Amino acid sequence: MVREQYTTVTEGTHIERPENQNIYKIGIYGWRKRCLYLFVLLLLAILVVNLALTIWILKVMWFSPIGMGHLHVTADGLRLEGESEFLFPLYAKEIRSRVDSSLLLQSTQNVTVSARNSEGEVTGRVKVGAQMVEVQSQHFQINSEDGKPLFSVEEQGAVVGTGRLRVTGPEGALFEHSVETPLVRADPFQDLRLESPTRSLSMDAPRGVHVKAHAGKLEALSQMDIILQSSEGVLVLDAETVGLTKLKQGTQGPAGSSNGFYEICACPDGKLYLSMAGEVTTCEEHSHVCL
């Protein structure tokens, strides 16, 4: 700023103006000016570096108008091409693969899929680990392509919905407790074995137990006793020939009296034995077998 001094004079008087000794210059000079220029250069350098880094990030991350790298934004959601790794939880309403490929979920530890209600509580969970596949749910069910239930498990029990339950293990099926079924049948041309190595084998039914062998023989083997018992009915052996090959034989009667025929006798304890047949029964004569 320039401060001027004004002097009042009369007309015809000539006065020389004094020199302007008090003059103030406008602007920044000296070291302040150099610091300002240095600061502007620093800002310009930072701007150039940021622009270069932004361009580099866009190039490395493969940003494009349709997405980022293998991740494409479509009208139906996000489409991911190739293999991807998620370091944190992934929340999605639906995850599906392409039509011509399968969906693969892989982890070095385990893969866990959880379902939660509106309050955040877990209502169902599937955990696939290295040693075991664990399902946590109130009801587990497997359906066929047409929606028919094939297998279901709940607290009340398990249900197999297929027409046939086939066990292909070499040792068959092992049941620790009772089994309820309307039919037990082997494959064609295969033997059916019901075996209890260390305990007894019991088959009970309120309206009878039917054991049939349409094209073969029926064997019942036991280390101890085989008991056929009917509480209210009779025991019927209906066959063309009934053979008891290892029955004990009583004392032989008079020569020529039996013509080679025998009769079956029973002891009071139910034991059977053979006795040479005569005109009348000879069981009383040979009852010493019962002793």
PDB file of C-alpha atoms in Angstrom:
ATOM      1  CA  MET A   1       0.000   0.000   0.000  1.00  0.00           C
ATOM      2  CA  VAL A   2       1.094   3.520  -0.662  1.00  0.00           C
ATOM      3  CA  ARG A   3       0.318   6.227   1.751  1.00  0.00           C
ATOM      4  CA  GLU A   4       0.116   9.646   0.134  1.00  0.00           C
ATOM      5  CA  GLN A   5       0.230  13.008   1.802  1.00  0.00           C
ATOM      6  CA  TYR A   6      -1.928  15.824   0.511  1.00  0.00           C
ATOM      7  CA  THR A   7      -0.975  19.560   1.030  1.00  0.00           C
ATOM      8  CA  THR A   8      -3.369  22.477   0.496  1.00  0.00           C
ATOM      9  CA  VAL A   9      -1.890  25.430  -1.350  1.00  0.00           C
ATOM     10  CA  THR A  10      -3.165  28.516  -2.994  1.00  0.00           C
ATOM     11  CA  GLU A  11      -3.264  29.097  -6.656  1.00  0.00           C
ATOM     12  CA  GLY A  12      -0.060  30.291  -8.247  1.00  0.00           C
ATOM     13  CA  THR A  13       2.126  28.627  -5.625  1.00  0.00           C
ATOM     14  CA  HIS A  14       4.478  25.938  -6.784  1.00  0.00           C
ATOM     15  CA  ILE A  15       5.447  23.374  -4.197  1.00  0.00           C
ATOM     16  CA  GLU A  16       7.606  20.396  -4.952  1.00  0.00           C
ATOM     17  CA  ARG A  17       6.114  17.087  -3.840  1.00  0.00           C
ATOM     18  CA  PRO A  18       8.223  15.126  -1.411  1.00  0.00           C
ATOM     19  CA  GLU A  19       9.492  11.756  -2.456  1.00  0.00           C
ATOM     20  CA  ASN A  20       7.390   8.716  -1.421  1.00  0.00           C
ATOM     21  CA  GLN A  21       9.511   7.280   1.341  1.00  0.00           C
ATOM     22  CA  ASN A  22       6.868   4.992   3.025  1.00  0.00           C
ATOM     23  CA  ILE A  23       5.935   2.360   0.328  1.00  0.00           C
ATOM     24  CA  TYR A  24       4.665  -1.211   1.254  1.00  0.00           C
ATOM     25  CA  LYS A  25       5.075  -3.992  -1.317  1.00  0.00           C
ATOM     26  CA  ILE A  26       2.281  -6.613  -1.851  1.00  0.00           C
ATOM     27  CA  GLY A  27       3.247 -10.382  -2.175  1.00  0.00           C
ATOM     28  CA  ILE A  28       5.355 -13.209  -0.638  1.00  0.00           C
ATOM     29  CA  TYR A  29       9.084 -12.900  -0.922  1.00  0.00           C
ATOM     30  CA  GLY A  30      12.142 -14.576   0.423  1.00  0.00           C
ATOM     31  CA  TRP A  31      12.153 -17.957   2.161  1.00  0.00           C
ATOM     32  CA  ARG A  32       8.332 -17.998   2.417  1.00  0.00           C
ATOM     33  CA  LYS A  33       8.070 -17.930  -1.360  1.00  0.00           C
ATOM     34  CA  ARG A  34      10.547 -20.772  -1.705  1.00  0.00           C
ATOM     35  CA  CYS A  35       8.628 -22.889   0.879  1.00  0.00           C
ATOM     36  CA  LEU A  36       5.366 -22.264  -0.952  1.00  0.00           C
ATOM     37  CA  TYR A  37       6.845 -23.408  -4.256  1.00  0.00           C
ATOM     38  CA  LEU A  38       8.315 -26.489  -2.566  1.00  0.00           C
ATOM     39  CA  PHE A  39       4.945 -27.360  -1.016  1.00  0.00           C
ATOM     40  CA  VAL A  40       3.189 -27.002  -4.392  1.00  0.00           C
ATOM     41  CA  LEU A  41       5.784 -29.273  -6.014  1.00  0.00           C
ATOM     42  CA  LEU A  42       5.292 -31.842  -3.248  1.00  0.00           C
ATOM     43  CA  LEU A  43       1.518 -31.845  -3.749  1.00  0.00           C
ATOM     44  CA  LEU A  44       2.003 -32.237  -7.480  1.00  0.00           C
ATOM     45  CA  ALA A  45       4.341 -35.200  -6.939  1.00  0.00           C
ATOM     46  CA  ILE A  46       1.862 -36.860  -4.559  1.00  0.00           C
ATOM     47  CA  LEU A  47      -0.926 -36.341  -7.108  1.00  0.00           C
ATOM     48  CA  VAL A  48       1.133 -37.973  -9.844  1.00  0.00           C
ATOM     49  CA  VAL A  49       2.029 -40.942  -7.586  1.00  0.00           C
ATOM     50  CA  ASN A  50      -1.624 -41.427  -6.577  1.00  0.00           C
ATOM     51  CA  LEU A  51      -2.733 -41.347 -10.177  1.00  0.00           C
ATOM     52  CA  ALA A  52      -0.050 -43.881 -11.128  1.00  0.00           C
ATOM     53  CA  LEU A  53      -1.030 -46.175  -8.240  1.00  0.00           C
ATOM     54  CA  THR A  54      -4.698 -45.943  -9.178  1.00  0.00           C
ATOM     55  CA  ILE A  55      -3.934 -46.899 -12.773  1.00  0.00           C
ATOM     56  CA  TRP A  56      -1.742 -49.781 -11.552  1.00  0.00           C
ATOM     57  CA  ILE A  57      -4.462 -51.093  -9.208  1.00  0.00           C
ATOM     58  CA  LEU A  58      -7.059 -50.917 -11.967  1.00  0.00           C
ATOM     59  CA  LYS A  59      -4.747 -52.890 -14.235  1.00  0.00           C
ATOM     60  CA  VAL A  60      -3.759 -55.501 -11.649  1.00  0.00           C
ATOM     61  CA  MET A  61      -7.331 -56.072 -10.393  1.00  0.00           C
ATOM     62  CA  TRP A  62      -8.643 -56.285 -13.953  1.00  0.00           C
ATOM     63  CA  PHE A  63     -11.335 -53.694 -13.477  1.00  0.00           C
ATOM     64  CA  SER A  64     -13.702 -53.445 -16.408  1.00  0.00           C
ATOM     65  CA  PRO A  65     -17.187 -52.059 -17.099  1.00  0.00           C
ATOM     66  CA  ILE A  66     -18.722 -55.534 -16.382  1.00  0.00           C
ATOM     67  CA  GLY A  67     -16.862 -56.317 -13.179  1.00  0.00           C
ATOM     68  CA  MET A  68     -13.479 -57.029 -11.696  1.00  0.00           C
ATOM     69  CA  GLY A  69     -11.275 -59.818 -13.079  1.00  0.00           C
ATOM     70  CA  HIS A  70     -13.158 -63.142 -13.004  1.00  0.00           C
ATOM     71  CA  LEU A  71     -16.005 -61.526 -11.046  1.00  0.00           C
ATOM     72  CA  HIS A  72     -18.703 -60.218 -13.397  1.00  0.00           C
ATOM     73  CA  VAL A  73     -21.775 -58.259 -12.428  1.00  0.00           C
ATOM     74  CA  THR A  74     -24.899 -59.495 -14.228  1.00  0.00           C
ATOM     75  CA  ALA A  75     -28.611 -58.859 -13.962  1.00  0.00           C
ATOM     76  CA  ASP A  76     -29.052 -62.067 -11.893  1.00  0.00           C
ATOM     77  CA  GLY A  77     -26.222 -61.299  -9.459  1.00  0.00           C
ATOM     78  CA  LEU A  78     -22.488 -61.975  -9.498  1.00  0.00           C
ATOM     79  CA  ARG A  79     -20.772 -64.459 -11.787  1.00  0.00           C
ATOM     80  CA  LEU A  80     -17.379 -65.825 -10.782  1.00  0.00           C
ATOM     81  CA  GLU A  81     -15.144 -67.618 -13.265  1.00  0.00           C
ATOM     82  CA  GLY A  82     -12.378 -70.027 -12.253  1.00  0.00           C
ATOM     83  CA  GLU A  83     -11.192 -70.901  -8.757  1.00  0.00           C
ATOM     84  CA  SER A  84     -11.597 -68.385  -5.917  1.00  0.00           C
ATOM     85  CA  GLU A  85     -10.558 -68.252  -2.291  1.00  0.00           C
ATOM     86  CA  PHE A  86     -12.598 -66.543   0.442  1.00  0.00           C
ATOM     87  CA  LEU A  87     -10.716 -65.518   3.575  1.00  0.00           C
ATOM     88  CA  PHE A  88     -13.787 -64.351   5.482  1.00  0.00           C
ATOM     89  CA  PRO A  89     -17.441 -65.517   5.710  1.00  0.00           C
ATOM     90  CA  LEU A  90     -19.513 -65.452   2.531  1.00  0.00           C
ATOM     91  CA  TYR A  91     -23.203 -64.557   2.737  1.00  0.00           C
ATOM     92  CA  ALA A  92     -25.370 -65.339  -0.276  1.00  0.00           C
ATOM     93  CA  LYS A  93     -28.968 -66.255  -0.948  1.00  0.00           C
ATOM     94  CA  GLU A  94     -28.114 -68.776  -3.664  1.00  0.00           C
ATOM     95  CA  ILE A  95     -24.884 -70.318  -4.950  1.00  0.00           C
ATOM     96  CA  ARG A  96     -24.968 -72.389  -8.128  1.00  0.00           C
ATOM     97  CA  SER A  97     -22.550 -73.535 -10.809  1.00  0.00           C
ATOM     98  CA  ARG A  98     -22.683 -73.215 -14.557  1.00  0.00           C
ATOM     99  CA  VAL A  99     -24.836 -75.601 -16.556  1.00  0.00           C
ATOM    100  CA  ASP A 100     -21.854 -77.475 -17.994  1.00  0.00           C
ATOM    101  CA  SER A 101     -19.831 -77.834 -14.770  1.00  0.00           C
ATOM    102  CA  SER A 102     -20.199 -78.943 -11.166  1.00  0.00           C
ATOM    103  CA  LEU A 103     -19.973 -76.879  -7.991  1.00  0.00           C
ATOM    104  CA  LEU A 104     -16.881 -77.596  -5.869  1.00  0.00           C
ATOM    105  CA  LEU A 105     -16.448 -76.391  -2.279  1.00  0.00           C
ATOM    106  CA  GLN A 106     -12.978 -77.175  -0.966  1.00  0.00           C
ATOM    107  CA  SER A 107     -11.161 -76.379   2.269  1.00  0.00           C
ATOM    108  CA  THR A 108      -7.983 -77.487   4.039  1.00  0.00           C
ATOM    109  CA  GLN A 109      -9.903 -77.924   7.318  1.00  0.00           C
ATOM    110  CA  ASN A 110     -13.656 -78.461   6.815  1.00  0.00           C
ATOM    111  CA  VAL A 111     -16.616 -77.092   4.900  1.00  0.00           C
ATOM    112  CA  THR A 112     -19.560 -75.916   6.995  1.00  0.00           C
ATOM    113  CA  VAL A 113     -22.928 -74.774   5.636  1.00  0.00           C
ATOM    114  CA  SER A 114     -25.311 -73.274   8.215  1.00  0.00           C
ATOM    115  CA  ALA A 115     -28.899 -72.059   8.124  1.00  0.00           C
ATOM    116  CA  ARG A 116     -30.144 -69.496  10.639  1.00  0.00           C
ATOM    117  CA  ASN A 117     -33.521 -68.079  11.547  1.00  0.00           C
ATOM    118  CA  SER A 118     -34.457 -64.435  11.867  1.00  0.00           C
ATOM    119  CA  GLU A 119     -32.999 -64.308  15.381  1.00  0.00           C
ATOM    120  CA  GLY A 120     -29.599 -65.550  14.251  1.00  0.00           C
ATOM    121  CA  GLU A 121     -29.900 -69.041  15.782  1.00  0.00           C
ATOM    122  CA  VAL A 122     -28.590 -72.030  13.835  1.00  0.00           C
ATOM    123  CA  THR A 123     -31.490 -74.216  12.671  1.00  0.00           C
ATOM    124  CA  GLY A 124     -29.509 -76.561  10.427  1.00  0.00           C
ATOM    125  CA  ARG A 125     -25.853 -77.265   9.738  1.00  0.00           C
ATOM    126  CA  VAL A 126     -23.855 -79.552   7.462  1.00  0.00           C
ATOM    127  CA  LYS A 127     -20.189 -80.002   8.347  1.00  0.00           C
ATOM    128  CA  VAL A 128     -17.868 -81.936   6.050  1.00  0.00           C
ATOM    129  CA  GLY A 129     -14.579 -82.762   7.769  1.00  0.00           C
ATOM    130  CA  ALA A 130     -11.594 -84.969   7.100  1.00  0.00           C
ATOM    131  CA  GLN A 131     -12.911 -87.812   9.273  1.00  0.00           C
ATOM    132  CA  MET A 132     -16.677 -87.350   9.427  1.00  0.00           C
ATOM    133  CA  VAL A 133     -19.676 -85.711   7.802  1.00  0.00           C
ATOM    134  CA  GLU A 134     -21.919 -84.205  10.479  1.00  0.00           C
ATOM    135  CA  VAL A 135     -25.511 -83.042   9.974  1.00  0.00           C
ATOM    136  CA  GLN A 136     -27.201 -81.030  12.700  1.00  0.00           C
ATOM    137  CA  SER A 137     -30.937 -80.737  12.136  1.00  0.00           C
ATOM    138  CA  GLN A 138     -34.253 -81.845  13.571  1.00  0.00           C
ATOM    139  CA  HIS A 139     -35.087 -83.799  10.416  1.00  0.00           C
ATOM    140  CA  PHE A 140     -32.759 -85.122   7.718  1.00  0.00           C
ATOM    141  CA  GLN A 141     -34.244 -86.383   4.436  1.00  0.00           C
ATOM    142  CA  ILE A 142     -32.936 -87.508   1.036  1.00  0.00           C
ATOM    143  CA  ASN A 143     -35.329 -87.352  -1.928  1.00  0.00           C
ATOM    144  CA  SER A 144     -35.189 -88.776  -5.443  1.00  0.00           C
ATOM    145  CA  GLU A 145     -35.392 -86.737  -8.623  1.00  0.00           C
ATOM    146  CA  ASP A 146     -39.192 -86.892  -8.623  1.00  0.00           C
ATOM    147  CA  GLY A 147     -39.422 -85.790  -4.984  1.00  0.00           C
ATOM    148  CA  LYS A 148     -40.001 -89.233  -3.469  1.00  0.00           C
ATOM    149  CA  PRO A 149     -38.386 -89.611   0.000  1.00  0.00           C
ATOM    150  CA  LEU A 150     -35.629 -92.226  -0.096  1.00  0.00           C
ATOM    151  CA  PHE A 151     -34.191 -91.902   3.402  1.00  0.00           C
ATOM    152  CA  SER A 152     -35.159 -89.797   6.412  1.00  0.00           C
ATOM    153  CA  VAL A 153     -33.890 -89.598   9.987  1.00  0.00           C
ATOM    154  CA  GLU A 154     -35.370 -87.914  13.044  1.00  0.00           C
ATOM    155  CA  GLU A 155     -35.490 -88.458  16.804  1.00  0.00           C
ATOM    156  CA  GLN A 156     -38.312 -91.015  16.517  1.00  0.00           C
ATOM    157  CA  GLY A 157     -36.342 -93.233  14.103  1.00  0.00           C
ATOM    158  CA  ALA A 158     -35.072 -93.721  10.572  1.00  0.00           C
ATOM    159  CA  VAL A 159     -37.210 -94.469   7.514  1.00  0.00           C
ATOM    160  CA  VAL A 160     -36.003 -96.059   4.269  1.00  0.00           C
ATOM    161  CA  GLY A 161     -38.421 -95.175   1.484  1.00  0.00           C
ATOM    162  CA  THR A 162     -36.954 -97.375  -1.264  1.00  0.00           C
ATOM    163  CA  GLY A 163     -38.582-100.596  -2.335  1.00  0.00           C
ATOM    164  CA  ARG A 164     -35.544-102.627  -1.242  1.00  0.00           C
ATOM    165  CA  LEU A 165     -32.776-102.098   1.295  1.00  0.00           C
ATOM    166  CA  ARG A 166     -29.654-103.850   0.027  1.00  0.00           C
ATOM    167  CA  VAL A 167     -26.599-104.421   2.194  1.00  0.00           C
ATOM    168  CA  THR A 168     -23.564-105.387   0.100  1.00  0.00           C
ATOM    169  CA  GLY A 169     -21.013-105.806   2.900  1.00  0.00           C
ATOM    170  CA  PRO A 170     -19.292-109.217   3.117  1.00  0.00           C
ATOM    171  CA  GLU A 171     -20.477-109.689   6.720  1.00  0.00           C
ATOM    172  CA  GLY A 172     -24.018-108.486   6.078  1.00  0.00           C
ATOM    173  CA  ALA A 173     -25.901-106.179   8.428  1.00  0.00           C
ATOM    174  CA  LEU A 174     -25.253-105.911  12.162  1.00  0.00           C
ATOM    175  CA  PHE A 175     -28.134-104.896  14.459  1.00  0.00           C
ATOM    176  CA  GLU A 176     -27.431-104.265  18.120  1.00  0.00           C
ATOM    177  CA  HIS A 177     -31.118-104.277  19.056  1.00  0.00           C
ATOM    178  CA  SER A 178     -34.394-105.513  17.636  1.00  0.00           C
ATOM    179  CA  VAL A 179     -35.376-105.210  13.970  1.00  0.00           C
ATOM    180  CA  GLU A 180     -38.931-104.905  12.690  1.00  0.00           C
ATOM    181  CA  THR A 181     -39.533-105.796   9.055  1.00  0.00           C
ATOM    182  CA  PRO A 182     -42.247-107.581   7.061  1.00  0.00           C
ATOM    183  CA  LEU A 183     -39.780-109.412   4.801  1.00  0.00           C
ATOM    184  CA  VAL A 184     -36.159-110.569   4.828  1.00  0.00           C
ATOM    185  CA  ARG A 185     -34.998-111.947   1.486  1.00  0.00           C
ATOM    186  CA  ALA A 186     -31.675-112.662  -0.196  1.00  0.00           C
ATOM    187  CA  ASP A 187     -30.749-111.858  -3.781  1.00  0.00           C
ATOM    188  CA  PRO A 188     -31.517-114.494  -6.427  1.00  0.00           C
ATOM    189  CA  PHE A 189     -29.150-117.487  -6.313  1.00  0.00           C
ATOM    190  CA  GLN A 190     -27.727-116.273  -2.990  1.00  0.00           C
ATOM    191  CA  ASP A 191     -28.066-117.825   0.468  1.00  0.00           C
ATOM    192  CA  LEU A 192     -29.892-116.051   3.283  1.00  0.00           C
ATOM    193  CA  ARG A 193     -28.247-116.382   6.673  1.00  0.00           C
ATOM    194  CA  LEU A 194     -29.614-115.191  10.002  1.00  0.00           C
ATOM    195  CA  GLU A 195     -26.811-115.616  12.509  1.00  0.00           C
ATOM    196  CA  SER A 196     -26.097-114.744  16.138  1.00  0.00           C
ATOM    197  CA  PRO A 197     -22.515-115.827  16.967  1.00  0.00           C
ATOM    198  CA  THR A 198     -22.627-115.325  20.751  1.00  0.00           C
ATOM    199  CA  ARG A 199     -26.310-114.971  21.664  1.00  0.00           C
ATOM    200  CA  SER A 200     -29.653-116.452  20.778  1.00  0.00           C
ATOM    201  CA  LEU A 201     -31.696-115.724  17.676  1.00  0.00           C
ATOM    202  CA  SER A 202     -35.363-114.991  18.214  1.00  0.00           C
ATOM    203  CA  MET A 203     -38.079-114.397  15.587  1.00  0.00           C
ATOM    204  CA  ASP A 204     -41.462-113.294  16.933  1.00  0.00           C
ATOM    205  CA  ALA A 205     -44.662-112.306  15.152  1.00  0.00           C
ATOM    206  CA  PRO A 206     -48.218-112.001  16.489  1.00  0.00           C
ATOM    207  CA  ARG A 207     -49.663-113.844  13.473  1.00  0.00           C
ATOM    208  CA  GLY A 208     -46.890-116.289  12.696  1.00  0.00           C
ATOM    209  CA  VAL A 209     -43.398-116.505  11.236  1.00  0.00           C
ATOM    210  CA  HIS A 210     -43.045-117.894   7.708  1.00  0.00           C
ATOM    211  CA  VAL A 211     -39.686-119.274   6.609  1.00  0.00           C
ATOM    212  CA  LYS A 212     -39.584-120.376   2.971  1.00  0.00           C
ATOM    213  CA  ALA A 213     -36.907-121.753   0.650  1.00  0.00           C
ATOM    214  CA  HIS A 214     -38.401-122.054  -2.842  1.00  0.00           C
ATOM    215  CA  ALA A 215     -35.333-123.501  -4.559  1.00  0.00           C
ATOM    216  CA  GLY A 216     -33.063-125.022  -1.948  1.00  0.00           C
ATOM    217  CA  LYS A 217     -32.877-126.361   1.566  1.00  0.00           C
ATOM    218  CA  LEU A 218     -33.475-124.781   4.946  1.00  0.00           C
ATOM    219  CA  GLU A 219     -30.873-125.288   7.657  1.00  0.00           C
ATOM    220  CA  ALA A 220     -30.987-124.375  11.336  1.00  0.00           C
ATOM    221  CA  LEU A 221     -27.650-124.803  13.105  1.00  0.00           C
ATOM    222  CA  SER A 222     -27.015-124.227  16.788  1.00  0.00           C
ATOM    223  CA  GLN A 223     -24.206-124.934  19.245  1.00  0.00           C
ATOM    224  CA  MET A 224     -26.726-125.801  21.956  1.00  0.00           C
ATOM    225  CA  ASP A 225     -30.454-126.527  21.549  1.00  0.00           C
ATOM    226  CA  ILE A 226     -33.013-125.727  18.866  1.00  0.00           C
ATOM    227  CA  ILE A 227     -36.467-125.332  20.383  1.00  0.00           C
ATOM    228  CA  LEU A 228     -39.653-125.302  18.309  1.00  0.00           C
ATOM    229  CA  GLN A 229     -42.484-124.309  20.610  1.00  0.00           C
ATOM    230  CA  SER A 230     -46.136-123.459  20.095  1.00  0.00           C
ATOM    231  CA  SER A 231     -47.997-122.107  23.119  1.00  0.00           C
ATOM    232  CA  GLU A 232     -51.566-122.642  21.850  1.00  0.00           C
ATOM    233  CA  GLY A 233     -51.317-124.668  18.643  1.00  0.00           C
ATOM    234  CA  VAL A 234     -49.595-127.769  17.347  1.00  0.00           C
ATOM    235  CA  LEU A 235     -46.236-128.324  15.688  1.00  0.00           C
ATOM    236  CA  VAL A 236     -46.766-129.699  12.180  1.00  0.00           C
ATOM    237  CA  LEU A 237     -44.015-131.223  10.037  1.00  0.00           C
ATOM    238  CA  ASP A 238     -45.689-131.390   6.629  1.00  0.00           C
ATOM    239  CA  ALA A 239     -43.358-133.039   4.135  1.00  0.00           C
ATOM    240  CA  GLU A 240     -43.142-136.101   1.925  1.00  0.00           C
ATOM    241  CA  THR A 241     -40.261-137.453   3.995  1.00  0.00           C
ATOM    242  CA  VAL A 242     -39.217-136.493   7.526  1.00  0.00           C
ATOM    243  CA  GLY A 243     -35.772-137.831   8.374  1.00  0.00           C
ATOM    244  CA  LEU A 244     -34.222-138.000  11.847  1.00  0.00           C
ATOM    245  CA  THR A 245     -30.827-139.441  11.023  1.00  0.00           C
ATOM    246  CA  LYS A 246     -29.072-139.350  14.395  1.00  0.00           C
ATOM    247  CA  LEU A 247     -31.738-140.698  16.782  1.00  0.00           C
ATOM    248  CA  LYS A 248     -30.649-143.211  19.373  1.00  0.00           C
ATOM    249  CA  GLN A 249     -31.956-146.729  18.886  1.00  0.00           C
ATOM    250  CA  GLY A 250     -33.486-148.838  21.618  1.00  0.00           C
ATOM    251  CA  THR A 251     -32.820-152.552  22.315  1.00  0.00           C
ATOM    252  CA  GLN A 252     -33.587-154.733  19.351  1.00  0.00           C
ATOM    253  CA  GLY A 253     -36.705-156.908  19.748  1.00  0.00           C
ATOM    254  CA  PRO A 254     -37.202-160.546  18.739  1.00  0.00           C
ATOM    255  CA  ALA A 255     -35.708-161.494  15.399  1.00  0.00           C
ATOM    256  CA  GLY A 256     -38.028-161.074  12.467  1.00  0.00           C
ATOM    257  CA  SER A 257     -40.718-159.351  14.492  1.00  0.00           C
ATOM    258  CA  SER A 258     -40.287-155.866  12.953  1.00  0.00           C
ATOM    259  CA  ASN A 259     -39.610-156.744   9.313  1.00  0.00           C
ATOM    260  CA  GLY A 260     -37.119-153.811   9.320  1.00  0.00           C
ATOM    261  CA  PHE A 261     -39.581-151.180  10.585  1.00  0.00           C
ATOM    262  CA  TYR A 262     -39.067-148.793  13.486  1.00  0.00           C
ATOM    263  CA  GLU A 263     -41.249-146.552  15.560  1.00  0.00           C
ATOM    264  CA  ILE A 264     -40.372-143.204  17.061  1.00  0.00           C
ATOM    265  CA  CYS A 265     -40.721-142.959  20.806  1.00  0.00           C
ATOM    266  CA  ALA A 266     -40.622-139.897  23.034  1.00  0.00           C
ATOM    267  CA  CYS A 267     -39.243-139.548  26.525  1.00  0.00           C
ATOM    268  CA  PRO A 268     -40.973-137.487  29.210  1.00  0.00           C
ATOM    269  CA  ASP A 269     -38.431-134.702  28.658  1.00  0.00           C
ATOM    270  CA  GLY A 270     -39.187-134.655  24.910  1.00  0.00           C
ATOM    271  CA  LYS A 271     -36.192-136.701  23.739  1.00  0.00           C
ATOM    272  CA  LEU A 272     -36.911-138.968  20.736  1.00  0.00           C
ATOM    273  CA  TYR A 273     -35.497-142.396  20.091  1.00  0.00           C
ATOM    274  CA  LEU A 274     -36.092-145.357  17.764  1.00  0.00           C
ATOM    275  CA  SER A 275     -37.480-148.700  18.714  1.00  0.00           C
ATOM    276  CA  MET A 276     -37.921-151.805  16.656  1.00  0.00           C
ATOM    277  CA  ALA A 277     -41.541-151.989  15.599  1.00  0.00           C
ATOM    278  CA  GLY A 278     -43.723-154.896  16.676  1.00  0.00           C
ATOM    279  CA  GLU A 279     -47.355-155.863  16.689  1.00  0.00           C
ATOM    280  CA  VAL A 280     -47.831-153.452  19.573  1.00  0.00           C
ATOM    281  CA  THR A 281     -45.703-150.527  20.679  1.00  0.00           C
ATOM    282  CA  THR A 282     -42.314-151.359  22.045  1.00  0.00           C
ATOM    283  CA  CYS A 283     -41.459-147.943  23.469  1.00  0.00           C
ATOM    284  CA  GLU A 284     -42.037-149.089  27.048  1.00  0.00           C
ATOM    285  CA  GLU A 285     -39.611-151.959  26.590  1.00  0.00           C
ATOM    286  CA  HIS A 286     -36.795-149.712  25.435  1.00  0.00           C
ATOM    287  CA  SER A 287     -37.429-146.642  27.608  1.00  0.00           C
ATOM    288  CA  HIS A 288     -34.026-147.058  29.249  1.00  0.00           C
ATOM    289  CA  VAL A 289     -32.747-144.610  26.587  1.00  0.00           C
ATOM    290  CA  CYS A 290     -34.524-141.851  28.494  1.00  0.00           C
ATOM    291  CA  LEU A 291     -32.451-142.454  31.637  1.00  0.00           C
TER     292      LEU A 291
END
